[in-house]
């Protein structure tokens, strides 16, 4: 058999093993990325909830201060009520007290409403923080268990080395066609020709001229399937013995 074809057949076997490990690594990378995405999403949700908690807390503090100010205003106006010199001054004080009471009532209602929202948001923030911690732990477990998915495992690296060593023994012309077919996911980069029937596994008949070129060690590519053609001479010898 042509040494280039023998090397390509070896490459095909090695490459299948290499692809299995590569796909496994890509699956780990996908799992790693998904775990990271879930953790980051939960973290962002928790942080956003904490920001809203702080905003509502500040709002309640403002409303509480406003209510206290109203109490101060009411107390101050009541202290002046008995000293009003005119009816106009007296009514101004009464109106001021009523306005302060109305404002205080509004602020107290707002404090209650915002407080209810704040309690729900605090619960949401606590749960988001708890989920973030869990998902971060899951992410770290995936990272620890599978290692860095961006780097090949020692086994994959060893197979890649074997592939590189074997392909260095192939004529560049043969290698270029073979790797192009593999990259295109060709179902049969190498097609064996039966030396007796001149047929390929796809049922395509090869000419006598092509048979001779193959036996001369030349690169022969099937025009119909684009596969690199080769002959298993052993089959011919076995047929002769039979």
PDB file of C-alpha atoms in Angstrom:
ATOM      1  CA  UNK A   1       0.000   0.000   0.000  1.00  0.00           C
ATOM      2  CA  UNK A   2       1.105   3.527  -0.754  1.00  0.00           C
ATOM      3  CA  UNK A   3       2.878   4.885   2.343  1.00  0.00           C
ATOM      4  CA  UNK A   4       0.894   8.125   2.123  1.00  0.00           C
ATOM      5  CA  UNK A   5      -2.384   6.205   2.170  1.00  0.00           C
ATOM      6  CA  UNK A   6      -1.186   4.032   5.068  1.00  0.00           C
ATOM      7  CA  UNK A   7      -0.333   7.172   7.013  1.00  0.00           C
ATOM      8  CA  UNK A   8      -3.690   8.754   6.179  1.00  0.00           C
ATOM      9  CA  UNK A   9      -5.517   5.629   7.338  1.00  0.00           C
ATOM     10  CA  UNK A  10      -3.626   5.882  10.616  1.00  0.00           C
ATOM     11  CA  UNK A  11      -4.512   9.573  10.828  1.00  0.00           C
ATOM     12  CA  UNK A  12      -8.159   8.713  10.325  1.00  0.00           C
ATOM     13  CA  UNK A  13      -8.107   6.316  13.290  1.00  0.00           C
ATOM     14  CA  UNK A  14      -6.212   8.798  15.471  1.00  0.00           C
ATOM     15  CA  UNK A  15      -8.482  11.642  14.425  1.00  0.00           C
ATOM     16  CA  UNK A  16     -11.621   9.762  15.473  1.00  0.00           C
ATOM     17  CA  UNK A  17     -10.178   9.371  18.971  1.00  0.00           C
ATOM     18  CA  UNK A  18      -9.106  13.008  18.933  1.00  0.00           C
ATOM     19  CA  UNK A  19     -12.593  14.157  17.940  1.00  0.00           C
ATOM     20  CA  UNK A  20     -14.228  12.127  20.741  1.00  0.00           C
ATOM     21  CA  UNK A  21     -12.018  13.818  23.327  1.00  0.00           C
ATOM     22  CA  UNK A  22     -12.487  17.215  21.716  1.00  0.00           C
ATOM     23  CA  UNK A  23     -16.274  16.866  21.790  1.00  0.00           C
ATOM     24  CA  UNK A  24     -16.115  15.802  25.446  1.00  0.00           C
ATOM     25  CA  UNK A  25     -14.019  18.870  26.248  1.00  0.00           C
ATOM     26  CA  UNK A  26     -16.448  21.122  24.379  1.00  0.00           C
ATOM     27  CA  UNK A  27     -19.310  19.581  26.379  1.00  0.00           C
ATOM     28  CA  UNK A  28     -17.423  20.365  29.595  1.00  0.00           C
ATOM     29  CA  UNK A  29     -16.840  23.891  28.348  1.00  0.00           C
ATOM     30  CA  UNK A  30     -20.556  24.286  27.686  1.00  0.00           C
ATOM     31  CA  UNK A  31     -21.370  23.002  31.185  1.00  0.00           C
ATOM     32  CA  UNK A  32     -18.735  25.326  32.636  1.00  0.00           C
ATOM     33  CA  UNK A  33     -20.110  28.345  30.748  1.00  0.00           C
ATOM     34  CA  UNK A  34     -23.701  27.581  31.749  1.00  0.00           C
ATOM     35  CA  UNK A  35     -22.748  27.240  35.419  1.00  0.00           C
ATOM     36  CA  UNK A  36     -20.907  30.555  35.217  1.00  0.00           C
ATOM     37  CA  UNK A  37     -23.845  32.231  33.455  1.00  0.00           C
ATOM     38  CA  UNK A  38     -26.328  31.057  36.088  1.00  0.00           C
ATOM     39  CA  UNK A  39     -24.063  32.224  38.898  1.00  0.00           C
ATOM     40  CA  UNK A  40     -23.477  35.654  37.337  1.00  0.00           C
ATOM     41  CA  UNK A  41     -27.195  36.100  36.608  1.00  0.00           C
ATOM     42  CA  UNK A  42     -28.138  35.263  40.194  1.00  0.00           C
ATOM     43  CA  UNK A  43     -25.412  37.563  41.479  1.00  0.00           C
ATOM     44  CA  UNK A  44     -26.676  40.439  39.326  1.00  0.00           C
ATOM     45  CA  UNK A  45     -30.237  39.819  40.571  1.00  0.00           C
ATOM     46  CA  UNK A  46     -29.083  39.847  44.203  1.00  0.00           C
ATOM     47  CA  UNK A  47     -27.083  43.041  43.690  1.00  0.00           C
ATOM     48  CA  UNK A  48     -30.021  44.764  41.975  1.00  0.00           C
ATOM     49  CA  UNK A  49     -32.325  43.716  44.828  1.00  0.00           C
ATOM     50  CA  UNK A  50     -29.857  45.088  47.399  1.00  0.00           C
ATOM     51  CA  UNK A  51     -29.744  48.409  45.532  1.00  0.00           C
ATOM     52  CA  UNK A  52     -33.545  48.602  45.577  1.00  0.00           C
ATOM     53  CA  UNK A  53     -33.598  47.711  49.285  1.00  0.00           C
ATOM     54  CA  UNK A  54     -31.252  50.621  49.963  1.00  0.00           C
ATOM     55  CA  UNK A  55     -33.384  52.986  47.874  1.00  0.00           C
ATOM     56  CA  UNK A  56     -36.598  52.019  49.666  1.00  0.00           C
ATOM     57  CA  UNK A  57     -34.827  52.225  53.012  1.00  0.00           C
ATOM     58  CA  UNK A  58     -33.693  55.749  52.188  1.00  0.00           C
ATOM     59  CA  UNK A  59     -37.261  56.620  51.148  1.00  0.00           C
ATOM     60  CA  UNK A  60     -38.667  55.341  54.447  1.00  0.00           C
ATOM     61  CA  UNK A  61     -36.053  57.333  56.347  1.00  0.00           C
ATOM     62  CA  UNK A  62     -37.065  60.435  54.407  1.00  0.00           C
ATOM     63  CA  UNK A  63     -40.786  59.866  55.048  1.00  0.00           C
ATOM     64  CA  UNK A  64     -40.085  59.221  58.750  1.00  0.00           C
ATOM     65  CA  UNK A  65     -38.149  62.478  58.961  1.00  0.00           C
ATOM     66  CA  UNK A  66     -41.027  64.294  57.212  1.00  0.00           C
ATOM     67  CA  UNK A  67     -43.535  62.834  59.697  1.00  0.00           C
ATOM     68  CA  UNK A  68     -41.317  63.927  62.597  1.00  0.00           C
ATOM     69  CA  UNK A  69     -41.082  67.377  61.069  1.00  0.00           C
ATOM     70  CA  UNK A  70     -44.884  67.513  60.894  1.00  0.00           C
ATOM     71  CA  UNK A  71     -45.076  66.599  64.605  1.00  0.00           C
ATOM     72  CA  UNK A  72     -42.641  69.392  65.380  1.00  0.00           C
ATOM     73  CA  UNK A  73     -44.662  71.820  63.275  1.00  0.00           C
ATOM     74  CA  UNK A  74     -47.936  70.809  64.955  1.00  0.00           C
ATOM     75  CA  UNK A  75     -46.433  71.167  68.436  1.00  0.00           C
ATOM     76  CA  UNK A  76     -44.929  74.533  67.545  1.00  0.00           C
ATOM     77  CA  UNK A  77     -48.179  75.888  66.098  1.00  0.00           C
ATOM     78  CA  UNK A  78     -50.218  74.664  69.074  1.00  0.00           C
ATOM     79  CA  UNK A  79     -47.874  76.492  71.412  1.00  0.00           C
ATOM     80  CA  UNK A  80     -48.623  79.666  69.471  1.00  0.00           C
ATOM     81  CA  UNK A  81     -52.384  79.039  69.247  1.00  0.00           C
ATOM     82  CA  UNK A  82     -53.299  80.655  72.587  1.00  0.00           C
ATOM     83  CA  UNK A  83     -51.166  83.683  71.835  1.00  0.00           C
ATOM     84  CA  UNK A  84     -52.831  84.530  68.519  1.00  0.00           C
ATOM     85  CA  UNK A  85     -53.659  88.227  68.579  1.00  0.00           C
ATOM     86  CA  UNK A  86     -56.166  88.274  65.744  1.00  0.00           C
ATOM     87  CA  UNK A  87     -58.723  85.895  64.299  1.00  0.00           C
ATOM     88  CA  UNK A  88     -56.695  85.815  61.096  1.00  0.00           C
ATOM     89  CA  UNK A  89     -53.588  84.721  62.972  1.00  0.00           C
ATOM     90  CA  UNK A  90     -55.634  82.105  64.871  1.00  0.00           C
ATOM     91  CA  UNK A  91     -57.090  80.632  61.633  1.00  0.00           C
ATOM     92  CA  UNK A  92     -53.632  80.598  60.025  1.00  0.00           C
ATOM     93  CA  UNK A  93     -52.368  78.535  62.950  1.00  0.00           C
ATOM     94  CA  UNK A  94     -55.374  76.171  62.783  1.00  0.00           C
ATOM     95  CA  UNK A  95     -54.886  75.729  58.998  1.00  0.00           C
ATOM     96  CA  UNK A  96     -51.177  75.130  59.516  1.00  0.00           C
ATOM     97  CA  UNK A  97     -51.912  72.416  62.077  1.00  0.00           C
ATOM     98  CA  UNK A  98     -54.431  70.719  59.793  1.00  0.00           C
ATOM     99  CA  UNK A  99     -52.032  70.879  56.833  1.00  0.00           C
ATOM    100  CA  UNK A 100     -49.278  69.333  58.961  1.00  0.00           C
ATOM    101  CA  UNK A 101     -51.664  66.567  60.094  1.00  0.00           C
ATOM    102  CA  UNK A 102     -52.642  65.820  56.485  1.00  0.00           C
ATOM    103  CA  UNK A 103     -49.014  65.690  55.404  1.00  0.00           C
ATOM    104  CA  UNK A 104     -48.134  63.469  58.373  1.00  0.00           C
ATOM    105  CA  UNK A 105     -50.990  61.110  57.492  1.00  0.00           C
ATOM    106  CA  UNK A 106     -49.778  60.892  53.909  1.00  0.00           C
ATOM    107  CA  UNK A 107     -46.212  60.225  55.026  1.00  0.00           C
ATOM    108  CA  UNK A 108     -47.316  57.525  57.485  1.00  0.00           C
ATOM    109  CA  UNK A 109     -49.398  55.843  54.753  1.00  0.00           C
ATOM    110  CA  UNK A 110     -46.399  55.978  52.440  1.00  0.00           C
ATOM    111  CA  UNK A 111     -44.156  54.509  55.136  1.00  0.00           C
ATOM    112  CA  UNK A 112     -46.583  51.603  55.542  1.00  0.00           C
ATOM    113  CA  UNK A 113     -46.881  51.012  51.783  1.00  0.00           C
ATOM    114  CA  UNK A 114     -43.147  51.277  51.143  1.00  0.00           C
ATOM    115  CA  UNK A 115     -42.470  49.134  54.223  1.00  0.00           C
ATOM    116  CA  UNK A 116     -44.563  46.328  52.769  1.00  0.00           C
ATOM    117  CA  UNK A 117     -42.621  46.560  49.497  1.00  0.00           C
ATOM    118  CA  UNK A 118     -39.367  46.696  51.417  1.00  0.00           C
ATOM    119  CA  UNK A 119     -40.127  43.520  53.373  1.00  0.00           C
ATOM    120  CA  UNK A 120     -40.915  41.643  50.145  1.00  0.00           C
ATOM    121  CA  UNK A 121     -37.777  42.995  48.499  1.00  0.00           C
ATOM    122  CA  UNK A 122     -35.598  42.058  51.461  1.00  0.00           C
ATOM    123  CA  UNK A 123     -36.953  38.511  51.210  1.00  0.00           C
ATOM    124  CA  UNK A 124     -36.209  38.489  47.480  1.00  0.00           C
ATOM    125  CA  UNK A 125     -32.686  39.831  48.067  1.00  0.00           C
ATOM    126  CA  UNK A 126     -32.003  37.210  50.762  1.00  0.00           C
ATOM    127  CA  UNK A 127     -33.163  34.371  48.517  1.00  0.00           C
ATOM    128  CA  UNK A 128     -31.157  35.752  45.577  1.00  0.00           C
ATOM    129  CA  UNK A 129     -28.055  35.980  47.762  1.00  0.00           C
ATOM    130  CA  UNK A 130     -28.587  32.401  48.954  1.00  0.00           C
ATOM    131  CA  UNK A 131     -29.046  31.191  45.375  1.00  0.00           C
ATOM    132  CA  UNK A 132     -25.938  33.096  44.290  1.00  0.00           C
ATOM    133  CA  UNK A 133     -23.854  31.327  46.935  1.00  0.00           C
ATOM    134  CA  UNK A 134     -25.189  27.920  45.842  1.00  0.00           C
ATOM    135  CA  UNK A 135     -24.632  28.560  42.125  1.00  0.00           C
ATOM    136  CA  UNK A 136     -21.148  29.911  42.771  1.00  0.00           C
ATOM    137  CA  UNK A 137     -20.375  26.721  44.699  1.00  0.00           C
ATOM    138  CA  UNK A 138     -21.747  24.648  41.802  1.00  0.00           C
ATOM    139  CA  UNK A 139     -19.610  26.656  39.369  1.00  0.00           C
ATOM    140  CA  UNK A 140     -16.480  26.083  41.445  1.00  0.00           C
ATOM    141  CA  UNK A 141     -17.282  22.364  41.656  1.00  0.00           C
ATOM    142  CA  UNK A 142     -17.567  22.131  37.864  1.00  0.00           C
ATOM    143  CA  UNK A 143     -14.320  24.075  37.499  1.00  0.00           C
ATOM    144  CA  UNK A 144     -12.535  21.846  39.992  1.00  0.00           C
ATOM    145  CA  UNK A 145     -13.947  18.636  38.570  1.00  0.00           C
ATOM    146  CA  UNK A 146     -13.271  19.229  34.880  1.00  0.00           C
ATOM    147  CA  UNK A 147     -10.324  21.585  35.015  1.00  0.00           C
ATOM    148  CA  UNK A 148      -9.946  24.358  32.510  1.00  0.00           C
ATOM    149  CA  UNK A 149     -12.058  23.444  29.462  1.00  0.00           C
ATOM    150  CA  UNK A 150      -9.906  25.736  27.330  1.00  0.00           C
ATOM    151  CA  UNK A 151      -6.925  23.416  27.698  1.00  0.00           C
ATOM    152  CA  UNK A 152      -6.801  19.854  26.296  1.00  0.00           C
ATOM    153  CA  UNK A 153      -6.388  17.006  28.758  1.00  0.00           C
ATOM    154  CA  UNK A 154      -3.064  15.095  28.842  1.00  0.00           C
ATOM    155  CA  UNK A 155      -4.748  12.282  26.896  1.00  0.00           C
ATOM    156  CA  UNK A 156      -6.003  14.670  24.204  1.00  0.00           C
ATOM    157  CA  UNK A 157      -2.593  16.358  24.025  1.00  0.00           C
ATOM    158  CA  UNK A 158      -0.895  12.972  23.597  1.00  0.00           C
ATOM    159  CA  UNK A 159      -3.279  12.008  20.776  1.00  0.00           C
ATOM    160  CA  UNK A 160      -2.703  15.382  19.125  1.00  0.00           C
ATOM    161  CA  UNK A 161       1.035  14.743  19.288  1.00  0.00           C
ATOM    162  CA  UNK A 162       0.561  11.335  17.661  1.00  0.00           C
ATOM    163  CA  UNK A 163      -1.546  12.961  14.947  1.00  0.00           C
ATOM    164  CA  UNK A 164       1.093  15.623  14.273  1.00  0.00           C
ATOM    165  CA  UNK A 165       3.881  13.059  14.161  1.00  0.00           C
ATOM    166  CA  UNK A 166       2.014  10.818  11.728  1.00  0.00           C
ATOM    167  CA  UNK A 167       0.904  13.619   9.419  1.00  0.00           C
ATOM    168  CA  UNK A 168       4.503  14.804   9.115  1.00  0.00           C
ATOM    169  CA  UNK A 169       5.095  11.570   7.192  1.00  0.00           C
ATOM    170  CA  UNK A 170       2.416  12.345   4.593  1.00  0.00           C
ATOM    171  CA  UNK A 171       3.040  14.047   1.269  1.00  0.00           C
ATOM    172  CA  UNK A 172       1.688  17.648   1.582  1.00  0.00           C
ATOM    173  CA  UNK A 173      -0.499  17.164  -1.501  1.00  0.00           C
ATOM    174  CA  UNK A 174      -2.228  14.135   0.043  1.00  0.00           C
ATOM    175  CA  UNK A 175      -2.458  15.831   3.446  1.00  0.00           C
ATOM    176  CA  UNK A 176      -3.990  19.030   2.088  1.00  0.00           C
ATOM    177  CA  UNK A 177      -6.829  17.167   0.362  1.00  0.00           C
ATOM    178  CA  UNK A 178      -7.407  14.848   3.318  1.00  0.00           C
ATOM    179  CA  UNK A 179      -7.580  17.628   5.940  1.00  0.00           C
ATOM    180  CA  UNK A 180      -9.828  19.707   3.700  1.00  0.00           C
ATOM    181  CA  UNK A 181     -12.251  16.768   3.438  1.00  0.00           C
ATOM    182  CA  UNK A 182     -12.149  16.152   7.199  1.00  0.00           C
ATOM    183  CA  UNK A 183     -12.757  19.833   7.888  1.00  0.00           C
ATOM    184  CA  UNK A 184     -15.767  19.706   5.556  1.00  0.00           C
ATOM    185  CA  UNK A 185     -17.002  16.646   7.516  1.00  0.00           C
ATOM    186  CA  UNK A 186     -16.836  14.413   4.482  1.00  0.00           C
ATOM    187  CA  UNK A 187     -18.377  11.019   5.409  1.00  0.00           C
ATOM    188  CA  UNK A 188     -15.570   9.092   3.692  1.00  0.00           C
ATOM    189  CA  UNK A 189     -12.339  11.042   3.093  1.00  0.00           C
ATOM    190  CA  UNK A 190     -10.622   7.785   2.076  1.00  0.00           C
ATOM    191  CA  UNK A 191     -12.475   5.392  -0.227  1.00  0.00           C
ATOM    192  CA  UNK A 192     -11.157   1.864  -0.752  1.00  0.00           C
ATOM    193  CA  UNK A 193     -11.336   0.557  -4.300  1.00  0.00           C
ATOM    194  CA  UNK A 194     -11.916  -3.145  -4.830  1.00  0.00           C
ATOM    195  CA  UNK A 195      -9.010  -4.240  -7.039  1.00  0.00           C
ATOM    196  CA  UNK A 196     -11.164  -6.889  -8.726  1.00  0.00           C
ATOM    197  CA  UNK A 197     -14.378  -4.998  -9.444  1.00  0.00           C
ATOM    198  CA  UNK A 198     -12.829  -1.496  -9.470  1.00  0.00           C
ATOM    199  CA  UNK A 199     -15.811  -0.349  -7.367  1.00  0.00           C
ATOM    200  CA  UNK A 200     -15.771   2.007  -4.384  1.00  0.00           C
ATOM    201  CA  UNK A 201     -18.007   1.561  -1.293  1.00  0.00           C
ATOM    202  CA  UNK A 202     -20.346   4.127  -2.889  1.00  0.00           C
ATOM    203  CA  UNK A 203     -20.763   1.872  -5.924  1.00  0.00           C
ATOM    204  CA  UNK A 204     -18.737   4.132  -8.219  1.00  0.00           C
ATOM    205  CA  UNK A 205     -16.648   2.392 -10.880  1.00  0.00           C
ATOM    206  CA  UNK A 206     -13.028   3.504 -11.156  1.00  0.00           C
ATOM    207  CA  UNK A 207     -11.307   3.481 -14.553  1.00  0.00           C
ATOM    208  CA  UNK A 208      -8.324   1.292 -15.384  1.00  0.00           C
ATOM    209  CA  UNK A 209      -6.242   4.423 -15.787  1.00  0.00           C
ATOM    210  CA  UNK A 210      -7.110   5.556 -12.261  1.00  0.00           C
ATOM    211  CA  UNK A 211      -6.268   2.100 -10.921  1.00  0.00           C
ATOM    212  CA  UNK A 212      -2.816   2.355 -12.483  1.00  0.00           C
ATOM    213  CA  UNK A 213      -2.278   5.865 -11.120  1.00  0.00           C
ATOM    214  CA  UNK A 214      -3.213   4.686  -7.642  1.00  0.00           C
ATOM    215  CA  UNK A 215      -0.764   1.792  -7.912  1.00  0.00           C
ATOM    216  CA  UNK A 216       1.920   4.234  -9.040  1.00  0.00           C
ATOM    217  CA  UNK A 217       1.456   6.111  -5.766  1.00  0.00           C
ATOM    218  CA  UNK A 218      -0.225   9.143  -7.263  1.00  0.00           C
ATOM    219  CA  UNK A 219      -2.952  11.134  -5.571  1.00  0.00           C
ATOM    220  CA  UNK A 220      -6.277  10.139  -7.139  1.00  0.00           C
ATOM    221  CA  UNK A 221      -9.485  11.873  -6.063  1.00  0.00           C
ATOM    222  CA  UNK A 222     -12.858  10.505  -7.116  1.00  0.00           C
ATOM    223  CA  UNK A 223     -14.661  13.065  -9.261  1.00  0.00           C
ATOM    224  CA  UNK A 224     -18.059  11.974  -7.974  1.00  0.00           C
ATOM    225  CA  UNK A 225     -17.484  11.598  -4.242  1.00  0.00           C
ATOM    226  CA  UNK A 226     -14.327  13.755  -3.815  1.00  0.00           C
ATOM    227  CA  UNK A 227     -12.839  10.924  -1.728  1.00  0.00           C
ATOM    228  CA  UNK A 228      -9.167  10.023  -1.953  1.00  0.00           C
ATOM    229  CA  UNK A 229      -9.027   6.618  -3.643  1.00  0.00           C
ATOM    230  CA  UNK A 230      -6.787   3.783  -2.546  1.00  0.00           C
ATOM    231  CA  UNK A 231      -6.446   0.083  -3.219  1.00  0.00           C
ATOM    232  CA  UNK A 232      -6.201  -2.601  -0.587  1.00  0.00           C
ATOM    233  CA  UNK A 233      -3.771  -4.835  -2.483  1.00  0.00           C
ATOM    234  CA  UNK A 234      -4.096  -7.490   0.172  1.00  0.00           C
ATOM    235  CA  UNK A 235      -7.626  -8.135  -1.035  1.00  0.00           C
ATOM    236  CA  UNK A 236      -6.280  -8.894  -4.494  1.00  0.00           C
ATOM    237  CA  UNK A 237      -3.633 -11.286  -3.130  1.00  0.00           C
ATOM    238  CA  UNK A 238      -6.180 -13.108  -1.026  1.00  0.00           C
ATOM    239  CA  UNK A 239      -8.476 -13.440  -4.034  1.00  0.00           C
ATOM    240  CA  UNK A 240      -5.633 -14.898  -6.099  1.00  0.00           C
ATOM    241  CA  UNK A 241      -4.869 -17.442  -3.395  1.00  0.00           C
ATOM    242  CA  UNK A 242      -8.516 -18.422  -3.239  1.00  0.00           C
TER     243      UNK A 242
END
